[in-house]
């Protein structure tokens, strides 16, 4: 079956760095998305990886290892507004998104 | 970037009535749109895949007669919740696929449905 695993909840301190991990098992693979979702709102796009390696975009970076079925989202210089759920979603062979349950990130001052 | 809109953003209705939710891709054509439902503190649940000009493909456990989906054009898909009941209260989100952008899904802002 298809499966995405990511931690349920993480806590970090304002100004620090946090890494959110995601492992996936899918029928075929056509890339992996990270989305940010604030409570009561639709997800917003953060990153897309289809090739191995690290992609940096400002304070956020995303890494992918296709051979390990593993990705992480790295958030630097954490701000209070970064408190949200972070959703990992892999694209299967039918180009459908297989969603993880999301990681709730709590930022403390 | 690509913009997807949903209307209405919020709706409150009485039990037994039907509610229609529109999803529009504003600046791109989307041959495929997805409808999701989100329960509190849970990830998005795919309800159905909507392809322009053809019948929607429903996920297992989703009643196709209750959640009617129509994808009449390349920029519009509608979800009608028929004979709504309180357990249908949820956050409904649509997304549209931009084939020119790695098949990325662009999400609408969501519609919060409350059935009294």
XYZ file of C-alpha atoms in Angstrom:
225
model
C 0.000 0.000 0.000
C 0.898 3.628 -0.189
C 2.010 5.354 2.966
C 3.474 8.610 4.163
C 4.951 8.995 7.644
C 5.813 12.203 9.403
C 5.901 13.160 13.088
C 2.617 14.273 14.600
C 3.944 17.242 16.487
C 7.184 19.131 17.025
C 8.146 22.039 19.234
C 10.911 24.544 18.562
C 12.108 27.896 19.808
C 11.819 31.183 17.982
C 15.020 31.905 16.060
C 16.112 28.268 16.029
C 16.205 25.648 13.262
C 13.864 22.692 12.918
C 13.855 19.715 10.557
C 10.627 17.902 9.740
C 11.144 14.439 8.314
C 8.915 12.524 5.923
C 9.233 8.967 4.647
C 7.112 7.637 1.845
C 6.125 4.440 0.079
C 4.184 4.921 -3.120
C 3.289 3.144 -6.340
C 5.619 5.021 -8.603
C 7.028 8.395 -7.728
C 6.712 11.699 -9.490
C 7.966 14.090 -6.883
C 7.229 15.275 -3.393
C 5.548 18.431 -2.154
C 5.691 20.249 1.138
C 2.765 22.438 2.106
C 2.145 24.752 5.035
C -1.318 24.915 6.497
C -2.537 27.311 9.148
C -5.610 26.292 11.078
C -8.796 26.873 9.116
C -6.997 27.674 5.889
C -6.128 25.755 2.727
C -2.566 24.472 2.323
C -0.047 26.748 0.676
C 2.807 25.506 -1.458
C 6.301 25.506 0.029
C 8.432 23.282 -2.169
C 8.559 20.557 -4.780
C 11.400 18.040 -5.183
C 11.685 15.437 -7.881
C 15.469 15.055 -8.037
C 17.745 14.029 -5.191
C 19.324 16.809 -3.230
C 18.654 19.967 -1.325
C 16.664 22.907 -2.631
C 16.893 26.139 -0.729
C 14.289 28.857 -0.827
C 14.872 31.597 1.675
C 14.398 30.357 5.229
C 12.949 27.075 4.001
C 14.872 24.211 2.393
C 13.700 20.813 1.253
C 15.718 17.659 0.734
C 14.903 14.483 -1.146
C 16.493 11.045 -1.323
C 14.578 8.871 -3.772
C 16.603 5.758 -2.975
C 15.685 6.053 0.705
C 12.118 7.230 0.198
C 12.924 10.152 2.458
C 12.494 13.885 2.508
C 12.847 16.637 5.043
C 11.793 20.246 5.343
C 14.272 22.512 7.090
C 13.075 25.768 8.593
C 15.649 28.301 9.727
C 15.369 31.437 11.853
C 12.004 30.336 13.094
C 9.337 32.974 13.545
C 6.137 32.759 15.539
C 4.145 32.879 12.297
C 5.765 29.580 11.295
C 3.526 27.831 13.803
C 1.376 25.705 11.511
C 0.930 22.197 10.206
C 3.391 21.047 7.580
C 2.096 18.491 5.123
C 4.258 16.146 3.126
C 2.671 14.762 -0.054
C 4.183 12.361 -2.567
C 3.009 12.163 -6.164
C 2.318 8.618 -7.309
C 2.381 7.121 -10.782
C -1.128 8.436 -11.492
C -0.061 11.938 -10.512
C -2.257 11.858 -7.429
C -1.036 13.257 -4.152
C -0.613 10.845 -1.292
C -0.796 12.899 1.863
C 0.909 12.522 5.185
C -1.114 13.345 8.295
C 0.838 16.532 8.797
C 3.263 17.710 11.458
C 2.002 20.343 13.838
C 4.871 22.723 14.541
C 4.668 24.751 17.727
C 7.014 27.703 18.056
C 7.768 28.982 21.543
C 9.248 32.400 22.324
C 1.336 32.174 -9.635
C -1.750 30.204 -10.501
C -4.871 31.204 -8.589
C -7.781 29.015 -7.636
C -10.932 30.449 -6.122
C -13.795 28.825 -4.276
C -17.269 30.108 -3.669
C -18.751 30.394 -1.181
C -16.055 30.618 1.454
C -18.499 29.763 4.184
C -22.004 28.372 4.179
C -24.460 27.451 6.892
C -27.483 25.422 5.888
C -30.283 23.399 7.350
C -30.230 19.646 7.407
C -31.758 18.166 4.250
C -30.846 20.989 1.916
C -28.311 20.853 -0.916
C -25.252 23.045 -1.159
C -23.197 23.803 -4.256
C -19.537 24.772 -4.018
C -17.710 26.217 -7.004
C -14.016 25.860 -7.756
C -12.458 28.024 -10.441
C -8.950 28.248 -11.854
C -8.630 31.942 -12.596
C -5.577 32.236 -14.800
C -4.914 28.762 -16.138
C -6.778 25.844 -17.594
C -7.133 22.757 -15.480
C -8.123 19.503 -17.086
C -8.007 17.900 -13.671
C -9.371 19.176 -10.388
C -9.448 17.415 -7.058
C -11.926 17.727 -4.230
C -10.742 17.197 -0.679
C -12.383 17.131 2.669
C -10.595 17.922 5.864
C -11.623 16.792 9.275
C -10.332 18.643 12.331
C -6.713 17.859 13.154
C -6.463 15.410 10.291
C -4.869 15.484 6.886
C -6.745 16.137 3.700
C -8.904 13.297 2.457
C -9.256 13.003 -1.287
C -12.896 12.661 -2.209
C -12.797 12.576 -5.977
C -10.855 13.421 -9.086
C -12.699 15.615 -11.531
C -11.755 15.562 -15.197
C -13.164 18.080 -17.643
C -15.871 16.619 -19.827
C -16.040 13.248 -18.118
C -17.413 11.651 -14.991
C -15.584 12.145 -11.756
C -13.632 9.325 -10.182
C -14.624 8.851 -6.571
C -12.447 7.458 -3.819
C -13.576 4.389 -1.941
C -16.157 5.206 0.673
C -17.296 8.465 -0.930
C -20.931 8.388 -2.003
C -21.155 9.623 -5.561
C -24.896 10.240 -5.298
C -24.393 12.422 -2.283
C -21.401 14.399 -3.492
C -22.175 15.360 -7.059
C -19.250 16.672 -9.049
C -19.451 18.433 -12.373
C -16.442 19.654 -14.342
C -18.175 21.593 -17.067
C -15.220 23.566 -18.362
C -11.459 23.794 -18.090
C -11.790 26.435 -15.402
C -14.787 25.335 -13.360
C -15.679 22.349 -11.231
C -18.616 22.177 -8.833
C -19.282 19.983 -5.826
C -22.881 19.651 -4.698
C -23.536 18.170 -1.283
C -27.037 16.781 -1.573
C -29.385 16.364 1.377
C -26.739 17.630 3.739
C -26.612 16.362 7.305
C -24.664 17.613 10.323
C -21.980 14.950 9.799
C -21.239 16.553 6.423
C -20.044 19.658 8.214
C -16.441 20.058 7.232
C -13.864 22.076 5.374
C -14.011 21.310 1.639
C -10.992 22.212 -0.448
C -10.523 21.974 -4.187
C -7.306 21.974 -6.145
C -6.564 22.408 -9.808
C -3.678 20.812 -11.643
C -1.483 22.982 -13.785
C 0.031 20.732 -16.398
C 2.564 23.382 -17.257
C 3.893 23.420 -13.714
C 5.083 19.910 -12.877
C 1.454 18.891 -12.418
C 1.477 20.900 -9.233
C -1.830 21.249 -7.508
C -2.922 24.769 -6.683
C -5.398 24.920 -3.853
C -8.502 26.943 -3.462
C -9.039 28.754 -0.166
C -11.577 26.195 1.000
C -15.258 26.283 1.896
C -16.403 25.756 5.437
C -19.760 23.999 5.486
C -21.847 23.922 8.628
C -25.046 21.888 8.563
C -27.451 22.625 11.373
